[in-house]
mmCIF file of C-alpha atoms in Angstrom:
data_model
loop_
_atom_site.group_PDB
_atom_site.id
_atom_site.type_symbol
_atom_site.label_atom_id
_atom_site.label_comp_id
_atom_site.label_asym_id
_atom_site.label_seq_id
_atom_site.Cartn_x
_atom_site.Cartn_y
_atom_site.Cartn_z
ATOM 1 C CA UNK U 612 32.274 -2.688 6.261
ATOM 2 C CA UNK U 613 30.163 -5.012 3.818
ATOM 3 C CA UNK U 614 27.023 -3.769 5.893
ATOM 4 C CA UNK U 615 25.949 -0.371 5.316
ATOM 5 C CA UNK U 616 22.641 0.651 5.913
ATOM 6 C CA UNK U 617 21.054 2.767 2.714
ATOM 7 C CA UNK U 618 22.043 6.532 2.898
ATOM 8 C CA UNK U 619 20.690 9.073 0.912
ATOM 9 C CA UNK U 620 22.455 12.046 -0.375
ATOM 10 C CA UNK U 621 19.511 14.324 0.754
ATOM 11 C CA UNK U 622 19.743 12.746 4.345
ATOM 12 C CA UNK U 623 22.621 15.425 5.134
ATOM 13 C CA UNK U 624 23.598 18.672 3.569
ATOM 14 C CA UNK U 625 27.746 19.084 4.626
ATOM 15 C CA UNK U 626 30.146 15.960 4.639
ATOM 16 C CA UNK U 627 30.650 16.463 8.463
ATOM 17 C CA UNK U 628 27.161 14.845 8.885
ATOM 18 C CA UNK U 629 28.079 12.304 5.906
ATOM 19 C CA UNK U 630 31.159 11.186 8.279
ATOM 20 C CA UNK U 631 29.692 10.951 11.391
ATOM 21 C CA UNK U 632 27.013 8.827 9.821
ATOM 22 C CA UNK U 633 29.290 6.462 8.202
ATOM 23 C CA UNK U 634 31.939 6.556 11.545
ATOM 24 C CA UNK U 635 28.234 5.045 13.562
ATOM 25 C CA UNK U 636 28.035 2.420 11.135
ATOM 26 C CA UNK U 637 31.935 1.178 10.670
ATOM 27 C CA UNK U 638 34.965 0.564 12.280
ATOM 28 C CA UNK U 639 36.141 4.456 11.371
ATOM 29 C CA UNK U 640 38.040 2.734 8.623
ATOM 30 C CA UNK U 641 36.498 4.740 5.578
ATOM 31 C CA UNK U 642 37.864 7.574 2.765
ATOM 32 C CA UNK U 643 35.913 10.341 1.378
ATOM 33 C CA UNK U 644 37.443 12.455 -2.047
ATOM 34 C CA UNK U 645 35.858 15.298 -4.173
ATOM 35 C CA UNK U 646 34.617 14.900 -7.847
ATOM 36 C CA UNK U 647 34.711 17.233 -10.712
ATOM 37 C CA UNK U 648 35.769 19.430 -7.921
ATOM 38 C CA UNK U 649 35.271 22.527 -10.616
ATOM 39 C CA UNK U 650 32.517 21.812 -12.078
ATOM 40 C CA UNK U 651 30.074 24.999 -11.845
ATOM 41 C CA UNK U 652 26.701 22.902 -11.336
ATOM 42 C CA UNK U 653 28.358 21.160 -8.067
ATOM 43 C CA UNK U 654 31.341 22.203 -7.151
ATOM 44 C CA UNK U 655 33.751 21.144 -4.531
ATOM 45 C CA UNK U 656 33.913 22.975 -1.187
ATOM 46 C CA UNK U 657 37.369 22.353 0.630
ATOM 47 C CA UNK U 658 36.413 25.043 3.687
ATOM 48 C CA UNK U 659 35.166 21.138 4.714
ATOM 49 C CA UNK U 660 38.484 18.813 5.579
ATOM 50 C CA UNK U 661 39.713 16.015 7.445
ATOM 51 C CA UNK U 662 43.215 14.742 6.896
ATOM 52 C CA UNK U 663 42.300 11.240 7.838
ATOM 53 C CA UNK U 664 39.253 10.907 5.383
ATOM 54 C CA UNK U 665 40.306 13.129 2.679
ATOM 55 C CA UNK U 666 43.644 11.602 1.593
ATOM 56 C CA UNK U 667 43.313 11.999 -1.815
ATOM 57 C CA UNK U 668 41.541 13.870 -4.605
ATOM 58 C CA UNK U 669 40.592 13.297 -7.970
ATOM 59 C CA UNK U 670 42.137 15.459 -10.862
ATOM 60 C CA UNK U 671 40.850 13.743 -13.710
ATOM 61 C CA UNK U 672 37.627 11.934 -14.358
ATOM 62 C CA UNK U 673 35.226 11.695 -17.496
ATOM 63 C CA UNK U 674 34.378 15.052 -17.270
ATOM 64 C CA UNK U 675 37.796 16.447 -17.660
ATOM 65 C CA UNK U 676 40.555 17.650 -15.321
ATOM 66 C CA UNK U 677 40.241 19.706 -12.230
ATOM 67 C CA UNK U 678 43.811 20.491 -11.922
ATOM 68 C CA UNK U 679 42.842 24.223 -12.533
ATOM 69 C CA UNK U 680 40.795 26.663 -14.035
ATOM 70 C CA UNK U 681 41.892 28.273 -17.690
ATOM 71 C CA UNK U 682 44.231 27.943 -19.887
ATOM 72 C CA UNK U 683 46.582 25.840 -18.153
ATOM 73 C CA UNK U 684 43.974 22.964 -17.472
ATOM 74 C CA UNK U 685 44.564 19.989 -20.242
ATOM 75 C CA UNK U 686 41.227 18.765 -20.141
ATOM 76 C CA UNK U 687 38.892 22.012 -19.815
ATOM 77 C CA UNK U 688 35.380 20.506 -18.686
ATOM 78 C CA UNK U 689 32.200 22.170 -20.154
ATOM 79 C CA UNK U 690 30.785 23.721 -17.310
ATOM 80 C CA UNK U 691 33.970 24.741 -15.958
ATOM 81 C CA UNK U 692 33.511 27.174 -12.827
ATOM 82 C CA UNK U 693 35.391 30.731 -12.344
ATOM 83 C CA UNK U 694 36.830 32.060 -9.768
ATOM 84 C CA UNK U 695 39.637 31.254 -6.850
ATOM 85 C CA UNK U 696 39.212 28.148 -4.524
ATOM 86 C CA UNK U 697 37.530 25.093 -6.397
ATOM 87 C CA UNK U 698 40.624 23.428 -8.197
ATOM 88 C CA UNK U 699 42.874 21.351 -6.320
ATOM 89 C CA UNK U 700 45.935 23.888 -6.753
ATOM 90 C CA UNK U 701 43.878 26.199 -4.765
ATOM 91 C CA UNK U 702 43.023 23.216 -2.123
ATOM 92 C CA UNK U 703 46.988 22.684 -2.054
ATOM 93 C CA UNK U 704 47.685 25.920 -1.011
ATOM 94 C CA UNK U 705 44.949 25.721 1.517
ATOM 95 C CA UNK U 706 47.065 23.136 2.847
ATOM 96 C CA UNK U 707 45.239 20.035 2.217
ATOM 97 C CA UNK U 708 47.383 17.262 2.060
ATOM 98 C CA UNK U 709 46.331 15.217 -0.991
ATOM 99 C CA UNK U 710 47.181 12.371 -3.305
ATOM 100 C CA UNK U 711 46.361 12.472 -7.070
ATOM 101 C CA UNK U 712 44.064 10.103 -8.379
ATOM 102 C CA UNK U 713 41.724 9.628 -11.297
ATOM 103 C CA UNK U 714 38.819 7.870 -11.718
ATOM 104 C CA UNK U 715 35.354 7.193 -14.143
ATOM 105 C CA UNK U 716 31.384 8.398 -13.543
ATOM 106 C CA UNK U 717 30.990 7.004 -16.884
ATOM 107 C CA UNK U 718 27.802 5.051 -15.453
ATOM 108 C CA UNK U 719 28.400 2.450 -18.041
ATOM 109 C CA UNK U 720 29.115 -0.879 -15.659
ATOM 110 C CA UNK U 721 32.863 -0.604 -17.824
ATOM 111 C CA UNK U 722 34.980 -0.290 -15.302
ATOM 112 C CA UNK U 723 38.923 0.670 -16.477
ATOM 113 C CA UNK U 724 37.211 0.521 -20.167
ATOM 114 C CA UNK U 725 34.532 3.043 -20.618
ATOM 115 C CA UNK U 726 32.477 3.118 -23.660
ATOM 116 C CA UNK U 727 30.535 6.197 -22.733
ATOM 117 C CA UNK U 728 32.502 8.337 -24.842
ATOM 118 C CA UNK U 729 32.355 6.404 -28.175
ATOM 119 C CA UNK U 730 29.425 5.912 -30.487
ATOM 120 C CA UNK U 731 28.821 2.763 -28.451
ATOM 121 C CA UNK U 732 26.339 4.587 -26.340
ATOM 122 C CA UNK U 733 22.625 5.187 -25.335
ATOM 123 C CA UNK U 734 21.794 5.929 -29.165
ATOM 124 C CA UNK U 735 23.098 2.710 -30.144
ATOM 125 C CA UNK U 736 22.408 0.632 -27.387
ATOM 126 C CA UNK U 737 19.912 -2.209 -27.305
ATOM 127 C CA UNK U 738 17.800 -2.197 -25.776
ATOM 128 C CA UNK U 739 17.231 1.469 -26.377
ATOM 129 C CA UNK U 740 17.997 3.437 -22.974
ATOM 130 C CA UNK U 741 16.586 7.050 -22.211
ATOM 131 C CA UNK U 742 19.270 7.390 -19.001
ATOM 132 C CA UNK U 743 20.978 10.565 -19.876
ATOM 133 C CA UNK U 744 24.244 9.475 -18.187
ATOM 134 C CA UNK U 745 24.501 7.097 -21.102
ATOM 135 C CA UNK U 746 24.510 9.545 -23.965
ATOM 136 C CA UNK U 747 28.032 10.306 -24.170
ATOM 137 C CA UNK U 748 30.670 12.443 -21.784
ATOM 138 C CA UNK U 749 33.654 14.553 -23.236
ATOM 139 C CA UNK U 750 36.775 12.411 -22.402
ATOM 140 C CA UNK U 751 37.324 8.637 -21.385
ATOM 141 C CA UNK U 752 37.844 7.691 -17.716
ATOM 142 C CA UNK U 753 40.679 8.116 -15.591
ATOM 143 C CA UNK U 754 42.603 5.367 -13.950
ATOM 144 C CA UNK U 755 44.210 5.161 -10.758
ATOM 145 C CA UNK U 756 47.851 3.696 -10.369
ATOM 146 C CA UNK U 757 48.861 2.538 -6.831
ATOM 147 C CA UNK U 758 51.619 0.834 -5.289
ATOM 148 C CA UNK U 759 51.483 -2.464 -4.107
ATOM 149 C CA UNK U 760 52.621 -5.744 -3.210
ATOM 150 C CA UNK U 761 48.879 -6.872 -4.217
ATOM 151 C CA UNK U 762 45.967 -5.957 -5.415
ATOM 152 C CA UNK U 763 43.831 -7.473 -2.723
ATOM 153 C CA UNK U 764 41.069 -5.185 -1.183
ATOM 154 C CA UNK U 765 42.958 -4.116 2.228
ATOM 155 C CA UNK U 766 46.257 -3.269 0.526
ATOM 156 C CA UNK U 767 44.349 -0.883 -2.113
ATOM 157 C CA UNK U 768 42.675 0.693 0.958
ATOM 158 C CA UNK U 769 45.810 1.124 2.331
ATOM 159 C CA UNK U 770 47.498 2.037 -0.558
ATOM 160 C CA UNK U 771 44.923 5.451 -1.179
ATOM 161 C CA UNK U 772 45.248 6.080 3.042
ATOM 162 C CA UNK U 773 48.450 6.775 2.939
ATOM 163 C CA UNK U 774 48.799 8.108 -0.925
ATOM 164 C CA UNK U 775 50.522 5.608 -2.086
ATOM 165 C CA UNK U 776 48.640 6.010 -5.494
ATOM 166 C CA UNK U 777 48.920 8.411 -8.753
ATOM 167 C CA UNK U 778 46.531 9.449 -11.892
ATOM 168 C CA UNK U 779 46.620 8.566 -15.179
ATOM 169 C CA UNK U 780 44.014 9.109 -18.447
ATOM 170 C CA UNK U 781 42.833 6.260 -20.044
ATOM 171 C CA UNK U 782 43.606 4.067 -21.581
ATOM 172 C CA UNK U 783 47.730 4.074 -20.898
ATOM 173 C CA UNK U 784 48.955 2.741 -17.772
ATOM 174 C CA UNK U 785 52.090 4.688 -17.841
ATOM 175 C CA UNK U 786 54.587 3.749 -14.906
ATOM 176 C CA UNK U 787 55.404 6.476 -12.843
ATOM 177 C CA UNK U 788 58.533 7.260 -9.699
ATOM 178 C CA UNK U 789 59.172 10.248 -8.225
ATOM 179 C CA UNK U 790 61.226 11.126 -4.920
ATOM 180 C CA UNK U 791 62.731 13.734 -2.944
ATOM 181 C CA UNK U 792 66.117 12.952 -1.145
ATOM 182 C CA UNK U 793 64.656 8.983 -1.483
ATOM 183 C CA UNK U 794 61.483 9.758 0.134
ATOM 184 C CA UNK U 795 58.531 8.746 -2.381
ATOM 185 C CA UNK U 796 55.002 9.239 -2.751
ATOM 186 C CA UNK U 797 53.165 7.776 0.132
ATOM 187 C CA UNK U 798 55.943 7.268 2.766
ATOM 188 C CA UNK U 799 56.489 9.519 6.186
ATOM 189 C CA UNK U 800 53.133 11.152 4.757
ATOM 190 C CA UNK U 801 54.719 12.001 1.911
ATOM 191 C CA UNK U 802 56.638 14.406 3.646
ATOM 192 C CA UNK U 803 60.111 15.161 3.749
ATOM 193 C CA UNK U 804 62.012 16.704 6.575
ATOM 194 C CA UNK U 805 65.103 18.421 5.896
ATOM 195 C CA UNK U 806 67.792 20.246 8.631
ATOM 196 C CA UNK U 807 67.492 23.964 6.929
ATOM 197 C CA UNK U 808 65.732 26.114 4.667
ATOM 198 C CA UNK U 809 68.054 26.067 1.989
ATOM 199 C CA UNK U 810 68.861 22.099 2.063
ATOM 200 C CA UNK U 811 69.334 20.741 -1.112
ATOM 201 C CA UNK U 812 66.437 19.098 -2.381
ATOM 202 C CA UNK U 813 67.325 16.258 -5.033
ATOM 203 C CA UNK U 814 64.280 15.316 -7.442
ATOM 204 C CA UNK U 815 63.791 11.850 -9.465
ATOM 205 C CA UNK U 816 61.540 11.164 -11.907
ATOM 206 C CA UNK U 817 61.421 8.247 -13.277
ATOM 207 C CA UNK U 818 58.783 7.554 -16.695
ATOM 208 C CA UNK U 819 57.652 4.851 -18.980
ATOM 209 C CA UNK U 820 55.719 5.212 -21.096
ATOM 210 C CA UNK U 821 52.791 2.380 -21.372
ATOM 211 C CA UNK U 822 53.120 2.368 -25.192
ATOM 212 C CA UNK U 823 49.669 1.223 -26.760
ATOM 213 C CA UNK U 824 48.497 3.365 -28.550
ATOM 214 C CA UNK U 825 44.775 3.220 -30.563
ATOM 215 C CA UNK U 826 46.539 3.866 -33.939
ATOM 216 C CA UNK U 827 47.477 1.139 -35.778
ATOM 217 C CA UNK U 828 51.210 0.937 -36.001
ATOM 218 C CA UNK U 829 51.905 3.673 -33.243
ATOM 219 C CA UNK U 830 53.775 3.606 -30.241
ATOM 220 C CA UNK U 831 53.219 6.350 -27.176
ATOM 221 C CA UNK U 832 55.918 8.116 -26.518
ATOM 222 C CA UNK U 833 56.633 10.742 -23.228
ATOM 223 C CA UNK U 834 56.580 14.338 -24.804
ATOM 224 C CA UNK U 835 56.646 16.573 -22.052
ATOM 225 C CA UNK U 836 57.143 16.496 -17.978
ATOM 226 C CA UNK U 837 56.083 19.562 -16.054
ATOM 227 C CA UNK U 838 57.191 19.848 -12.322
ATOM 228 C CA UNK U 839 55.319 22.183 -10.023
ATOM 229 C CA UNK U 840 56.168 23.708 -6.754
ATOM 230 C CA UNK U 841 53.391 25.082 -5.007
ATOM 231 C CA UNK U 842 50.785 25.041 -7.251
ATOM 232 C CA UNK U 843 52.885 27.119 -9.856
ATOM 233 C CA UNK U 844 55.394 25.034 -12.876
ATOM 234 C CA UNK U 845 58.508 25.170 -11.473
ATOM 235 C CA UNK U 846 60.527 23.325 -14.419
ATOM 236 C CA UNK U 847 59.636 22.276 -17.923
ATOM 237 C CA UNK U 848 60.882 19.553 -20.017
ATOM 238 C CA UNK U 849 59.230 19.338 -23.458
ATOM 239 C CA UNK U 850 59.634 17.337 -26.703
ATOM 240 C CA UNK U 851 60.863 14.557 -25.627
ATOM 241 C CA UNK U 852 59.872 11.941 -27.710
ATOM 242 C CA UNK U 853 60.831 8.882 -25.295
ATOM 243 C CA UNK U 854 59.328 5.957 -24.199
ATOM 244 C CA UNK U 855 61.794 6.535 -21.131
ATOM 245 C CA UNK U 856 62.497 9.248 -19.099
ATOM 246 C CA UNK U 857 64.598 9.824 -16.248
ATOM 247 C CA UNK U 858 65.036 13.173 -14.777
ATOM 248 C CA UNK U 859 67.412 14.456 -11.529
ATOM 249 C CA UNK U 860 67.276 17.768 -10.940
ATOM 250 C CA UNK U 861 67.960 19.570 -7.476
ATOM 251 C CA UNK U 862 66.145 22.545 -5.636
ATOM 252 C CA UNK U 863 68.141 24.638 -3.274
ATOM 253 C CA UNK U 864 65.986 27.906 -3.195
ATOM 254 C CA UNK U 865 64.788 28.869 0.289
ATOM 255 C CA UNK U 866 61.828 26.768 1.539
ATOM 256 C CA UNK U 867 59.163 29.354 2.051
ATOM 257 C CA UNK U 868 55.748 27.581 1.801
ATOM 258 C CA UNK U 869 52.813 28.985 0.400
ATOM 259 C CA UNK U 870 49.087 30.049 1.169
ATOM 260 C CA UNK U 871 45.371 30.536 0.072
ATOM 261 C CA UNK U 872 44.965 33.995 -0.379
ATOM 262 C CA UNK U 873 41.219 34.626 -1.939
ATOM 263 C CA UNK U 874 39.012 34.498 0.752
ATOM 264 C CA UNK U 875 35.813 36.595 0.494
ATOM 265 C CA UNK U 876 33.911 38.060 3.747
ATOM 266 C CA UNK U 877 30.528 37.739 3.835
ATOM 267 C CA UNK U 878 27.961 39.843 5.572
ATOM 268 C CA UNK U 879 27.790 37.494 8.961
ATOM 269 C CA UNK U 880 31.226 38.582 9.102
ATOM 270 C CA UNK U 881 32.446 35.358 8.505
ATOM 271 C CA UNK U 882 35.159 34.179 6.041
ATOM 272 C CA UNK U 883 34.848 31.575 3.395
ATOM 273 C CA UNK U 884 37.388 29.986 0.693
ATOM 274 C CA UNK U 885 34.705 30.945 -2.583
ATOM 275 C CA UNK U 886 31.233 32.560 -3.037
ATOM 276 C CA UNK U 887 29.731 28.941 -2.836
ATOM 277 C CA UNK U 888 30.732 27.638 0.148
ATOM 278 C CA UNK U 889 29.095 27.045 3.405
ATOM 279 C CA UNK U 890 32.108 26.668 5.564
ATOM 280 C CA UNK U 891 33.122 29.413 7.810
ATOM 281 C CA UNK U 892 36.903 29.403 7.442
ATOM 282 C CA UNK U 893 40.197 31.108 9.495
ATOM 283 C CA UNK U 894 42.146 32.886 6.676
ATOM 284 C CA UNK U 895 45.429 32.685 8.664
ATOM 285 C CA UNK U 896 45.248 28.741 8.883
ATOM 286 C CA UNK U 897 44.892 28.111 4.669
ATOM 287 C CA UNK U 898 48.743 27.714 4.147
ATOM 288 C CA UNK U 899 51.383 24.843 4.111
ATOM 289 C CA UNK U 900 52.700 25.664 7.395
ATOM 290 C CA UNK U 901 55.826 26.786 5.796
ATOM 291 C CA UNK U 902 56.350 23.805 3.958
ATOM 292 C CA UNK U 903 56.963 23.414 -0.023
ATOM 293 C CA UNK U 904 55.452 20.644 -1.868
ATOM 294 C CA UNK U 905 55.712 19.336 -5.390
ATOM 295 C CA UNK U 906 53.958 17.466 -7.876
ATOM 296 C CA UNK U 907 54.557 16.208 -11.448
ATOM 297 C CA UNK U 908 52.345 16.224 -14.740
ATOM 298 C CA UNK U 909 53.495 14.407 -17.550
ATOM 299 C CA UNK U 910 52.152 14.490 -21.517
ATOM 300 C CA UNK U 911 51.898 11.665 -24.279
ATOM 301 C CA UNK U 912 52.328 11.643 -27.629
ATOM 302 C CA UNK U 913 48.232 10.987 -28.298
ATOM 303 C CA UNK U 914 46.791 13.504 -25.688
ATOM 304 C CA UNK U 915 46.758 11.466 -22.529
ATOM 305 C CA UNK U 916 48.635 12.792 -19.046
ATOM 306 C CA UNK U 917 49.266 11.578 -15.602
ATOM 307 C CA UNK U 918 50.074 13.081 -12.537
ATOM 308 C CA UNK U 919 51.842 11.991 -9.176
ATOM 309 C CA UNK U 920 52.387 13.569 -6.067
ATOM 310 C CA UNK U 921 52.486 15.917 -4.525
ATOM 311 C CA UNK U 922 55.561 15.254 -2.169
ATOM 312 C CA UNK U 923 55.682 18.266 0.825
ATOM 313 C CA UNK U 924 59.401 19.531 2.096
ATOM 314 C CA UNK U 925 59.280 21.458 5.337
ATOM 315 C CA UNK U 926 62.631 22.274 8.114
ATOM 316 C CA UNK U 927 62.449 19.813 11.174
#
């Protein structure tokens, strides 16, 4: 819709009263993701969900990654939150079916190309600016990869609907497959249904590496490919050195799904998904439903990543 009225983020205080706003004023053809989902000053709360809106979420922005809390995140983000519930690992095991993207908040009216993290910012800017978005953020922007026959406005809708899409750091524009038994990101709702719990599961990965690098006389190479199943790494391929990477491997461990187990119980006796939010929650419905689902991280040679997925398996 090209003819939204003005909303204010005070207006509302839950996105349930965001969405039924915007559903008033459209055709109910609209998507909704978190941001910096994990970061401590405004953090994401996924006790709010709908599958139809909230198709994908964003693991890396300017700020850094919210893949996870700790050690494990690549891109640790300064006022990174603690505790069980904000990342999107948690939200997977919740059973929220998301897509990976990545996006900017750099504020700087570069889109693809921000400047905010280089000395081309606020204190060297002229005219002089005093907006505090403008003086600098810890990493570049993220960029989102979909797939499409173009990149008109309808099919990129379409495109992050059905998660058709995956994440990448700037400023590489690595190319990315991955399948499961020939089912890919984005088809069947990127679900695969298989005839028994210990079905084989055949994995391809396909990588290649964009290549430009911001050295002079460097090329970007692939150096490591990390495939998790539910939320945890499954298998590891490291030092690869390759500007292409193909990997097949096959899964034929029982399907078991997985769940959200660190709810806390408050004293209205209701439950909740962290200390933070304000959604009353069911414990016993935060799992996959017994499916299994899997998503892929890959490393470059110069610090950047991407991520695609995650596919979900479950028995028919």
């Amino acid at each position: 819709n090209n003819d939204m009225p003005f909303y204010s983020s005070l207006t509302d205080s839950n996105p349930e009263d965001i969405y039924e706003a915007i559903e008033k004023e459209s055709d109910d053809e609209f998507l909704s993701w978190t941001h910096h989902s994990i970061r401590s000053t405004m953090p994401s709360d996924f006790g709010f969900y709908d599958e139809d809106i909230n198709t994908m979420a964003e693991i890396y922005s300017c700020h850094g990654s919210c893949e996870c809390c700790g050690k494990d995140n690549l891109y640790t983000q300064a006022q990174e939150t603690e505790g069980d519930g904000y990342s999107i690992r948690d939200a997977l095991k919740m059973g929220r079916k998301f897509g990976l993207m990545a996006s900017g908040d750099s504020h700087d009216g570069r889109l693809g190309h921000s400047i905010s993290h280089t000395n081309a910012r606020a204190l060297n800017q002229q005219p002089s600016t005093t907006a505090g978005y403008r003086y600098g953020t810890p990493y570049p922007n993220g960029l989102t990869g979909i797939y499409s026959d173009t990149l008109d406005r309808n099919n990129v809708f379409k495109a992050l609907q059905k998660r058709s899409a995956y994440a990448t750091t700037w400023i590489n524009r690595h190319y990315i497959e991955f399948s499961i038994n020939g089912l890919t990101v984005g088809i069947n709702d990127s679900t695969l249904q298989v005839p028994k719990v210990d079905s084989t599961r055949e994995i391809n990965i396909l990588l290649c590496a964009d290549g430009v690098s911001l050295k002079p006389n460097k090329k970007i190479k692939i150096e490591e490919v990390e495939i998790f199943k539910n939320s945890e790494l499954w298998i590891l391929y490291e030092n690869l050195d390759e500007s292409l990477v193909k990997i097949t491997v096959n899964d034929t461990s029982l399907i078991t799904g997985t769940e959200y187990e660190d709810c806390i119980k408050r004293d209205d006796g209701k439950w909740y998904i962290h200390e933070r939010s304000i959604k009353p929650v069911d414990p016993d419905d935060l799992d996959t439903d017994g499916a299994d689902y899997y998503y892929v991280r890959m490393q470059d040679s110069e610090g950047g990543a991407a991520w695609i997925g995650p596919i979900w398996v479950e028995v028919s």
